[in-house]
Amino acid sequence: MDLLRHLRHFVVVARELHFGRAAETLGMAQPPLSQSIRRLEQELGTTLFDRSQRRVRLTTAGQLLLGEADDLLTGERRLRLLADRMGRGALGALRAGVPPETPAVTLRALLDGLAARAPGLDLDLHELTSAEQRRMLAEGRLDVGLLHHPVEEAGLRFGEPVDVTVGALLPRFSPLARGREVALADLAGLDLVTAPPATAPGWHAHLLTVCRRHGFIPRRVRPAGNPEFLLGLLLAGGAVAVEPATLARREPRLAWRPLAGAPLVRRISAAWPSRTAHPAAPMFGRLAAEVLAAPEVPTGPAPRTPPERPWPVLFEAGRGETLPR
């Protein structure tokens, strides 16, 4: 049974409330139209039109179906339009957000991947914190974003998450940099340089909670709004950052060491509105998961020549706070 064809016939009859006029509108004879409606009623197991009087009227079931049929047929038209645009290589624009500190190699991989998979797609890329992306997704000003978890999930669909390993980022002259790994409790007495809570509140709260649980209560929590400022604070001494390994590669005077027992990872995934999803948003999410899941950089000293696809640096920046002792 061609359900959509019968639904199109039903909608025209429901609008006209006259089989003859509906047949003229559809450009078909009246008997086949009547047969189409009867087949639809048999398929659904209910009467859609009251034909007992001189005029045709919708039954209660017909009235309910009319709204649903309109939605189904609108969706079909959108799918056909999308298929046509895909065939012509014209998918329109995808407004995407990425964290400001996303490495150039990660951006390049995203851009190259989208160009290969959807050559007609115009990517409108924005540097935005997780909080900014969450707000713009809710307001309909962004189609898809890369968010740090935990994050409020209301109204969003998520792509496959990727867990990025984080470790201690320290000056090379620090005694803690001499070992192969660092326990969080060993960082006691140091300042913690991290993202302002306003930019990624879920991650900020999670980081401090895990640090406390494992015996690291920072002397101060110092905000770093961009990676260069964060690196400068670390080089001054007396501070540590908990970040992905690739950040150490920007500054040879810093060392990155994994955390003993791996108590922390940074979870990242693509997110897009669940009700008004851009057709290309799931594809962006799959590609982002592939790019972010690239092999991790070794934990030893920073190499002179970066690998082709290093682990991405995706972190937010934010306001500092002092923790009670």
mmCIF file of C-alpha atoms in Angstrom:
data_model
loop_
_atom_site.group_PDB
_atom_site.id
_atom_site.type_symbol
_atom_site.label_atom_id
_atom_site.label_comp_id
_atom_site.label_asym_id
_atom_site.label_seq_id
_atom_site.Cartn_x
_atom_site.Cartn_y
_atom_site.Cartn_z
ATOM 1 C CA MET A 1 0.000 0.000 0.000
ATOM 2 C CA ASP A 2 1.288 3.449 -0.941
ATOM 3 C CA LEU A 3 0.373 5.108 2.338
ATOM 4 C CA LEU A 4 1.694 8.551 1.433
ATOM 5 C CA ARG A 5 -0.267 8.618 -1.823
ATOM 6 C CA HIS A 6 -3.480 7.678 -0.010
ATOM 7 C CA LEU A 7 -2.742 10.286 2.660
ATOM 8 C CA ARG A 8 -2.335 12.961 -0.022
ATOM 9 C CA HIS A 9 -5.727 11.968 -1.416
ATOM 10 C CA PHE A 10 -7.226 12.053 2.077
ATOM 11 C CA VAL A 11 -5.908 15.544 2.808
ATOM 12 C CA VAL A 12 -7.382 16.996 -0.393
ATOM 13 C CA VAL A 13 -10.779 15.407 0.260
ATOM 14 C CA ALA A 14 -10.653 16.627 3.863
ATOM 15 C CA ARG A 15 -9.987 20.172 2.662
ATOM 16 C CA GLU A 16 -12.648 20.137 -0.034
ATOM 17 C CA LEU A 17 -15.213 17.951 1.788
ATOM 18 C CA HIS A 18 -16.403 17.001 -1.678
ATOM 19 C CA PHE A 19 -15.145 14.009 -3.626
ATOM 20 C CA GLY A 20 -15.871 15.547 -7.018
ATOM 21 C CA ARG A 21 -13.968 18.770 -6.381
ATOM 22 C CA ALA A 22 -11.147 16.833 -4.738
ATOM 23 C CA ALA A 23 -10.839 14.601 -7.804
ATOM 24 C CA GLU A 24 -10.605 17.679 -10.031
ATOM 25 C CA THR A 25 -7.910 19.167 -7.798
ATOM 26 C CA LEU A 26 -5.942 15.941 -7.932
ATOM 27 C CA GLY A 27 -6.444 15.532 -11.680
ATOM 28 C CA MET A 28 -8.032 12.091 -11.386
ATOM 29 C CA ALA A 29 -11.461 10.483 -11.770
ATOM 30 C CA GLN A 30 -13.749 10.289 -8.750
ATOM 31 C CA PRO A 31 -14.115 6.466 -8.529
ATOM 32 C CA PRO A 32 -10.353 5.820 -8.076
ATOM 33 C CA LEU A 33 -10.276 8.575 -5.461
ATOM 34 C CA SER A 34 -13.144 6.968 -3.535
ATOM 35 C CA GLN A 35 -11.375 3.609 -3.739
ATOM 36 C CA SER A 36 -8.169 5.209 -2.408
ATOM 37 C CA ILE A 37 -10.001 6.614 0.618
ATOM 38 C CA ARG A 38 -11.721 3.268 1.295
ATOM 39 C CA ARG A 39 -8.363 1.474 1.157
ATOM 40 C CA LEU A 40 -6.919 3.972 3.637
ATOM 41 C CA GLU A 41 -9.874 3.455 5.985
ATOM 42 C CA GLN A 42 -9.468 -0.318 5.733
ATOM 43 C CA GLU A 43 -5.747 -0.059 6.421
ATOM 44 C CA LEU A 44 -6.288 2.146 9.477
ATOM 45 C CA GLY A 45 -9.351 0.238 10.665
ATOM 46 C CA THR A 46 -11.512 3.330 11.106
ATOM 47 C CA THR A 47 -13.978 5.524 9.206
ATOM 48 C CA LEU A 48 -12.524 8.878 8.208
ATOM 49 C CA PHE A 49 -15.539 10.488 6.514
ATOM 50 C CA ASP A 50 -19.218 10.571 7.442
ATOM 51 C CA ARG A 51 -21.056 9.957 4.181
ATOM 52 C CA SER A 52 -24.493 9.442 5.728
ATOM 53 C CA GLN A 53 -25.743 12.968 4.988
ATOM 54 C CA ARG A 54 -25.935 14.896 1.729
ATOM 55 C CA ARG A 55 -22.580 16.487 2.534
ATOM 56 C CA VAL A 56 -19.244 14.844 3.378
ATOM 57 C CA ARG A 57 -17.936 15.465 6.875
ATOM 58 C CA LEU A 58 -14.836 14.362 8.742
ATOM 59 C CA THR A 59 -15.320 11.952 11.596
ATOM 60 C CA THR A 60 -13.436 12.486 14.836
ATOM 61 C CA ALA A 61 -10.827 10.003 13.630
ATOM 62 C CA GLY A 62 -10.575 11.909 10.348
ATOM 63 C CA GLN A 63 -10.029 15.202 12.166
ATOM 64 C CA LEU A 64 -7.237 13.670 14.241
ATOM 65 C CA LEU A 65 -5.617 12.116 11.199
ATOM 66 C CA LEU A 66 -5.670 15.371 9.247
ATOM 67 C CA GLY A 67 -3.129 17.045 11.554
ATOM 68 C CA GLU A 68 -0.880 13.990 11.581
ATOM 69 C CA ALA A 69 -1.119 13.600 7.816
ATOM 70 C CA ASP A 70 -0.094 17.215 7.293
ATOM 71 C CA ASP A 71 3.024 16.637 9.417
ATOM 72 C CA LEU A 72 3.896 13.424 7.571
ATOM 73 C CA LEU A 73 3.478 14.989 4.147
ATOM 74 C CA THR A 74 5.465 18.062 5.197
ATOM 75 C CA GLY A 75 8.256 15.753 6.341
ATOM 76 C CA GLU A 76 8.123 13.904 3.036
ATOM 77 C CA ARG A 77 8.446 17.159 1.113
ATOM 78 C CA ARG A 78 11.428 18.140 3.245
ATOM 79 C CA LEU A 79 13.100 14.808 2.588
ATOM 80 C CA ARG A 80 12.544 15.127 -1.143
ATOM 81 C CA LEU A 81 13.890 18.677 -1.105
ATOM 82 C CA LEU A 82 16.926 17.559 0.860
ATOM 83 C CA ALA A 83 17.561 14.661 -1.522
ATOM 84 C CA ASP A 84 17.315 17.043 -4.463
ATOM 85 C CA ARG A 85 19.733 19.503 -2.847
ATOM 86 C CA MET A 86 22.133 16.694 -2.017
ATOM 87 C CA GLY A 87 22.006 15.537 -5.610
ATOM 88 C CA ARG A 88 22.885 19.028 -6.768
ATOM 89 C CA GLY A 89 25.605 19.396 -4.124
ATOM 90 C CA ALA A 90 23.804 22.289 -2.409
ATOM 91 C CA LEU A 91 23.225 21.478 1.253
ATOM 92 C CA GLY A 92 23.237 25.033 2.547
ATOM 93 C CA ALA A 93 25.139 26.155 5.644
ATOM 94 C CA LEU A 94 25.892 24.305 8.874
ATOM 95 C CA ARG A 95 26.500 26.611 11.853
ATOM 96 C CA ALA A 96 28.960 24.711 14.046
ATOM 97 C CA GLY A 97 30.698 25.610 17.301
ATOM 98 C CA VAL A 98 34.057 24.387 18.566
ATOM 99 C CA PRO A 99 35.953 25.314 21.753
ATOM 100 C CA PRO A 100 38.330 28.262 21.246
ATOM 101 C CA GLU A 101 41.422 26.210 22.042
ATOM 102 C CA THR A 102 40.759 23.529 19.427
ATOM 103 C CA PRO A 103 44.109 22.799 17.728
ATOM 104 C CA ALA A 104 44.685 23.720 14.114
ATOM 105 C CA VAL A 105 45.189 20.062 13.168
ATOM 106 C CA THR A 106 41.774 19.175 14.618
ATOM 107 C CA LEU A 107 40.094 22.009 12.735
ATOM 108 C CA ARG A 108 41.870 20.984 9.551
ATOM 109 C CA ALA A 109 40.707 17.388 9.935
ATOM 110 C CA LEU A 110 37.101 18.524 10.489
ATOM 111 C CA LEU A 111 37.174 20.836 7.491
ATOM 112 C CA ASP A 112 38.814 18.272 5.219
ATOM 113 C CA GLY A 113 36.439 15.551 6.356
ATOM 114 C CA LEU A 114 33.337 17.655 5.737
ATOM 115 C CA ALA A 115 34.638 18.777 2.347
ATOM 116 C CA ALA A 116 35.073 15.128 1.361
ATOM 117 C CA ARG A 117 31.737 13.885 2.712
ATOM 118 C CA ALA A 118 29.504 16.858 1.844
ATOM 119 C CA PRO A 119 31.160 19.018 -0.831
ATOM 120 C CA GLY A 120 28.065 21.192 -1.136
ATOM 121 C CA LEU A 121 27.915 22.019 2.573
ATOM 122 C CA ASP A 122 28.974 25.504 3.666
ATOM 123 C CA LEU A 123 30.475 25.207 7.159
ATOM 124 C CA ASP A 124 29.993 28.333 9.265
ATOM 125 C CA LEU A 125 32.464 27.658 12.095
ATOM 126 C CA HIS A 126 32.536 29.604 15.382
ATOM 127 C CA GLU A 127 34.895 29.622 18.379
ATOM 128 C CA LEU A 128 32.613 29.249 21.388
ATOM 129 C CA THR A 129 32.863 27.925 24.915
ATOM 130 C CA SER A 130 30.619 25.056 25.989
ATOM 131 C CA ALA A 131 28.314 27.458 27.848
ATOM 132 C CA GLU A 132 28.020 29.724 24.801
ATOM 133 C CA GLN A 133 27.331 26.760 22.534
ATOM 134 C CA ARG A 134 24.679 25.377 24.893
ATOM 135 C CA ARG A 135 22.894 28.727 24.953
ATOM 136 C CA MET A 136 23.054 29.247 21.175
ATOM 137 C CA LEU A 137 21.829 25.708 20.484
ATOM 138 C CA ALA A 138 18.816 26.378 22.704
ATOM 139 C CA GLU A 139 18.164 29.695 20.945
ATOM 140 C CA GLY A 140 18.396 28.171 17.477
ATOM 141 C CA ARG A 141 21.459 30.228 16.536
ATOM 142 C CA LEU A 142 23.732 27.185 16.238
ATOM 143 C CA ASP A 143 23.126 23.870 14.462
ATOM 144 C CA VAL A 144 25.750 21.693 16.137
ATOM 145 C CA GLY A 145 28.552 22.088 18.659
ATOM 146 C CA LEU A 146 31.333 20.260 20.469
ATOM 147 C CA LEU A 147 30.548 20.287 24.193
ATOM 148 C CA HIS A 148 32.448 19.276 27.310
ATOM 149 C CA HIS A 149 30.531 16.983 29.633
ATOM 150 C CA PRO A 150 28.814 16.931 32.012
ATOM 151 C CA VAL A 151 26.278 19.195 30.329
ATOM 152 C CA GLU A 152 22.549 19.781 30.611
ATOM 153 C CA GLU A 153 20.947 17.407 28.110
ATOM 154 C CA ALA A 154 17.442 18.884 27.854
ATOM 155 C CA GLY A 155 16.469 19.396 24.229
ATOM 156 C CA LEU A 156 19.706 17.986 22.819
ATOM 157 C CA ARG A 157 20.829 14.893 20.985
ATOM 158 C CA PHE A 158 24.438 13.780 21.309
ATOM 159 C CA GLY A 159 26.906 12.089 19.027
ATOM 160 C CA GLU A 160 29.294 9.398 20.152
ATOM 161 C CA PRO A 161 31.317 10.703 23.126
ATOM 162 C CA VAL A 162 35.105 10.657 23.165
ATOM 163 C CA ASP A 163 37.099 10.497 26.395
ATOM 164 C CA VAL A 164 40.284 12.566 26.192
ATOM 165 C CA THR A 165 43.008 11.673 28.700
ATOM 166 C CA VAL A 166 44.149 14.535 30.902
ATOM 167 C CA GLY A 167 47.267 14.759 33.047
ATOM 168 C CA ALA A 168 49.415 17.108 35.088
ATOM 169 C CA LEU A 169 51.033 19.936 33.153
ATOM 170 C CA LEU A 170 54.088 21.185 35.074
ATOM 171 C CA PRO A 171 57.289 23.170 34.551
ATOM 172 C CA ARG A 172 60.145 20.830 33.626
ATOM 173 C CA PHE A 173 62.126 22.118 36.602
ATOM 174 C CA SER A 174 59.435 20.826 38.984
ATOM 175 C CA PRO A 175 60.522 17.734 40.972
ATOM 176 C CA LEU A 176 57.137 16.210 40.140
ATOM 177 C CA ALA A 177 58.055 16.194 36.443
ATOM 178 C CA ARG A 178 60.871 13.693 37.063
ATOM 179 C CA GLY A 179 58.544 10.719 37.477
ATOM 180 C CA ARG A 180 56.589 8.848 34.822
ATOM 181 C CA GLU A 181 53.241 9.730 36.407
ATOM 182 C CA VAL A 182 51.847 12.024 39.100
ATOM 183 C CA ALA A 183 49.254 11.306 41.778
ATOM 184 C CA LEU A 184 46.715 14.039 42.406
ATOM 185 C CA ALA A 185 47.624 14.007 46.100
ATOM 186 C CA ASP A 186 51.237 14.866 45.144
ATOM 187 C CA LEU A 187 49.993 18.213 43.775
ATOM 188 C CA ALA A 188 48.915 19.445 47.228
ATOM 189 C CA GLY A 189 50.111 22.961 47.933
ATOM 190 C CA LEU A 190 50.115 24.051 44.278
ATOM 191 C CA ASP A 191 47.747 26.445 42.545
ATOM 192 C CA LEU A 192 45.431 24.914 39.970
ATOM 193 C CA VAL A 193 45.228 26.788 36.674
ATOM 194 C CA THR A 194 42.033 25.904 34.847
ATOM 195 C CA ALA A 195 39.061 27.186 32.887
ATOM 196 C CA PRO A 196 36.637 29.721 34.397
ATOM 197 C CA PRO A 197 33.517 27.953 35.692
ATOM 198 C CA ALA A 198 31.212 30.155 33.607
ATOM 199 C CA THR A 199 32.522 28.717 30.342
ATOM 200 C CA ALA A 200 32.153 25.008 31.173
ATOM 201 C CA PRO A 201 30.445 24.775 34.576
ATOM 202 C CA GLY A 202 29.913 21.023 34.485
ATOM 203 C CA TRP A 203 33.562 20.212 33.768
ATOM 204 C CA HIS A 204 34.851 22.809 36.238
ATOM 205 C CA ALA A 205 32.783 21.377 39.100
ATOM 206 C CA HIS A 206 33.700 17.799 38.165
ATOM 207 C CA LEU A 207 37.427 18.616 38.056
ATOM 208 C CA LEU A 208 37.446 20.197 41.519
ATOM 209 C CA THR A 209 35.359 17.387 42.981
ATOM 210 C CA VAL A 210 37.718 14.690 41.707
ATOM 211 C CA CYS A 211 40.776 16.642 42.849
ATOM 212 C CA ARG A 212 39.393 16.957 46.375
ATOM 213 C CA ARG A 213 38.402 13.294 46.444
ATOM 214 C CA HIS A 214 41.970 12.252 45.611
ATOM 215 C CA GLY A 215 43.685 14.531 48.103
ATOM 216 C CA PHE A 216 44.472 17.603 45.987
ATOM 217 C CA ILE A 217 42.980 20.775 47.464
ATOM 218 C CA PRO A 218 44.576 23.585 45.450
ATOM 219 C CA ARG A 219 46.057 26.535 47.267
ATOM 220 C CA ARG A 220 44.218 28.713 44.753
ATOM 221 C CA VAL A 221 42.201 28.089 41.614
ATOM 222 C CA ARG A 222 43.472 30.512 39.001
ATOM 223 C CA PRO A 223 41.544 31.353 35.815
ATOM 224 C CA ALA A 224 43.088 31.023 32.365
ATOM 225 C CA GLY A 225 41.058 32.377 29.504
ATOM 226 C CA ASN A 226 43.424 31.247 26.761
ATOM 227 C CA PRO A 227 46.235 28.690 26.466
ATOM 228 C CA GLU A 228 49.069 31.231 26.299
ATOM 229 C CA PHE A 229 48.014 32.772 29.592
ATOM 230 C CA LEU A 230 47.726 29.310 31.138
ATOM 231 C CA LEU A 231 51.232 28.402 29.979
ATOM 232 C CA GLY A 232 52.638 31.642 31.339
ATOM 233 C CA LEU A 233 51.130 31.020 34.777
ATOM 234 C CA LEU A 234 52.632 27.533 34.838
ATOM 235 C CA LEU A 235 56.099 28.741 33.828
ATOM 236 C CA ALA A 236 56.067 31.164 36.743
ATOM 237 C CA GLY A 237 56.121 28.137 39.065
ATOM 238 C CA GLY A 238 53.941 27.035 41.973
ATOM 239 C CA ALA A 239 51.054 25.923 39.787
ATOM 240 C CA VAL A 240 49.761 22.939 37.844
ATOM 241 C CA ALA A 241 47.128 22.455 35.156
ATOM 242 C CA VAL A 242 45.153 19.301 34.415
ATOM 243 C CA GLU A 243 44.923 19.217 30.630
ATOM 244 C CA PRO A 244 45.364 16.964 27.580
ATOM 245 C CA ALA A 245 48.917 16.079 26.542
ATOM 246 C CA THR A 246 49.006 18.220 23.414
ATOM 247 C CA LEU A 247 49.068 21.451 25.378
ATOM 248 C CA ALA A 248 52.601 20.616 26.551
ATOM 249 C CA ARG A 249 53.753 20.530 22.946
ATOM 250 C CA ARG A 250 53.199 24.274 22.669
ATOM 251 C CA GLU A 251 55.862 25.015 25.281
ATOM 252 C CA PRO A 252 59.069 22.905 25.542
ATOM 253 C CA ARG A 253 59.724 24.166 29.071
ATOM 254 C CA LEU A 254 56.623 22.321 30.287
ATOM 255 C CA ALA A 255 56.167 18.589 30.866
ATOM 256 C CA TRP A 256 52.987 16.525 30.813
ATOM 257 C CA ARG A 257 52.634 13.507 33.068
ATOM 258 C CA PRO A 258 49.655 11.110 33.283
ATOM 259 C CA LEU A 259 47.681 10.958 36.511
ATOM 260 C CA ALA A 260 48.209 7.820 38.564
ATOM 261 C CA GLY A 261 45.138 5.617 38.345
ATOM 262 C CA ALA A 262 43.628 7.785 35.577
ATOM 263 C CA PRO A 263 40.995 9.360 37.856
ATOM 264 C CA LEU A 264 40.028 11.996 35.251
ATOM 265 C CA VAL A 265 39.106 12.102 31.591
ATOM 266 C CA ARG A 266 37.558 14.905 29.605
ATOM 267 C CA ARG A 267 34.456 13.727 27.768
ATOM 268 C CA ILE A 268 33.567 15.566 24.577
ATOM 269 C CA SER A 269 30.799 14.989 22.065
ATOM 270 C CA ALA A 270 28.884 16.745 19.340
ATOM 271 C CA ALA A 271 25.414 17.979 20.275
ATOM 272 C CA TRP A 272 22.504 19.338 18.259
ATOM 273 C CA PRO A 273 18.851 20.267 18.904
ATOM 274 C CA SER A 274 16.641 17.189 19.096
ATOM 275 C CA ARG A 275 13.520 18.748 17.550
ATOM 276 C CA THR A 276 14.958 20.963 14.804
ATOM 277 C CA ALA A 277 18.076 19.075 13.809
ATOM 278 C CA HIS A 278 20.024 20.197 10.755
ATOM 279 C CA PRO A 279 20.254 17.228 8.343
ATOM 280 C CA ALA A 280 24.066 17.410 8.405
ATOM 281 C CA ALA A 281 24.397 17.598 12.220
ATOM 282 C CA PRO A 282 24.616 13.804 12.806
ATOM 283 C CA MET A 283 27.241 13.535 10.073
ATOM 284 C CA PHE A 284 29.263 16.290 11.759
ATOM 285 C CA GLY A 285 28.923 14.386 15.034
ATOM 286 C CA ARG A 286 30.264 11.159 13.537
ATOM 287 C CA LEU A 287 33.174 12.961 11.895
ATOM 288 C CA ALA A 288 34.012 14.850 15.090
ATOM 289 C CA ALA A 289 34.113 11.581 17.053
ATOM 290 C CA GLU A 290 36.557 10.119 14.516
ATOM 291 C CA VAL A 291 38.814 13.182 14.650
ATOM 292 C CA LEU A 292 38.752 13.482 18.446
ATOM 293 C CA ALA A 293 39.477 9.773 18.902
ATOM 294 C CA ALA A 294 42.842 10.057 17.116
ATOM 295 C CA PRO A 295 45.727 8.261 18.910
ATOM 296 C CA GLU A 296 46.981 9.917 22.058
ATOM 297 C CA VAL A 297 50.331 11.673 22.111
ATOM 298 C CA PRO A 298 53.031 9.728 24.052
ATOM 299 C CA THR A 299 53.515 10.802 27.655
ATOM 300 C CA GLY A 300 57.270 11.466 27.393
ATOM 301 C CA PRO A 301 59.005 14.733 26.507
ATOM 302 C CA ALA A 302 57.388 16.788 23.804
ATOM 303 C CA PRO A 303 58.587 15.694 20.348
ATOM 304 C CA ARG A 304 60.330 18.174 18.085
ATOM 305 C CA THR A 305 58.126 17.240 15.119
ATOM 306 C CA PRO A 306 54.413 16.898 15.944
ATOM 307 C CA PRO A 307 52.644 13.721 14.826
ATOM 308 C CA GLU A 308 50.272 14.002 11.937
ATOM 309 C CA ARG A 309 47.092 13.884 14.049
ATOM 310 C CA PRO A 310 47.804 14.661 17.732
ATOM 311 C CA TRP A 311 45.261 14.350 20.499
ATOM 312 C CA PRO A 312 43.009 17.394 20.406
ATOM 313 C CA VAL A 313 43.206 20.108 23.033
ATOM 314 C CA LEU A 314 39.620 20.935 23.916
ATOM 315 C CA PHE A 315 39.231 22.883 27.128
ATOM 316 C CA GLU A 316 37.372 25.943 28.261
ATOM 317 C CA ALA A 317 38.622 28.890 30.288
ATOM 318 C CA GLY A 318 36.995 30.542 33.295
ATOM 319 C CA ARG A 319 36.830 32.472 36.524
ATOM 320 C CA GLY A 320 39.072 31.509 39.439
ATOM 321 C CA GLU A 321 38.076 30.658 42.961
ATOM 322 C CA THR A 322 39.752 29.962 46.273
ATOM 323 C CA LEU A 323 38.917 26.690 47.935
ATOM 324 C CA PRO A 324 38.565 26.397 51.708
ATOM 325 C CA ARG A 325 41.306 24.440 53.435
#
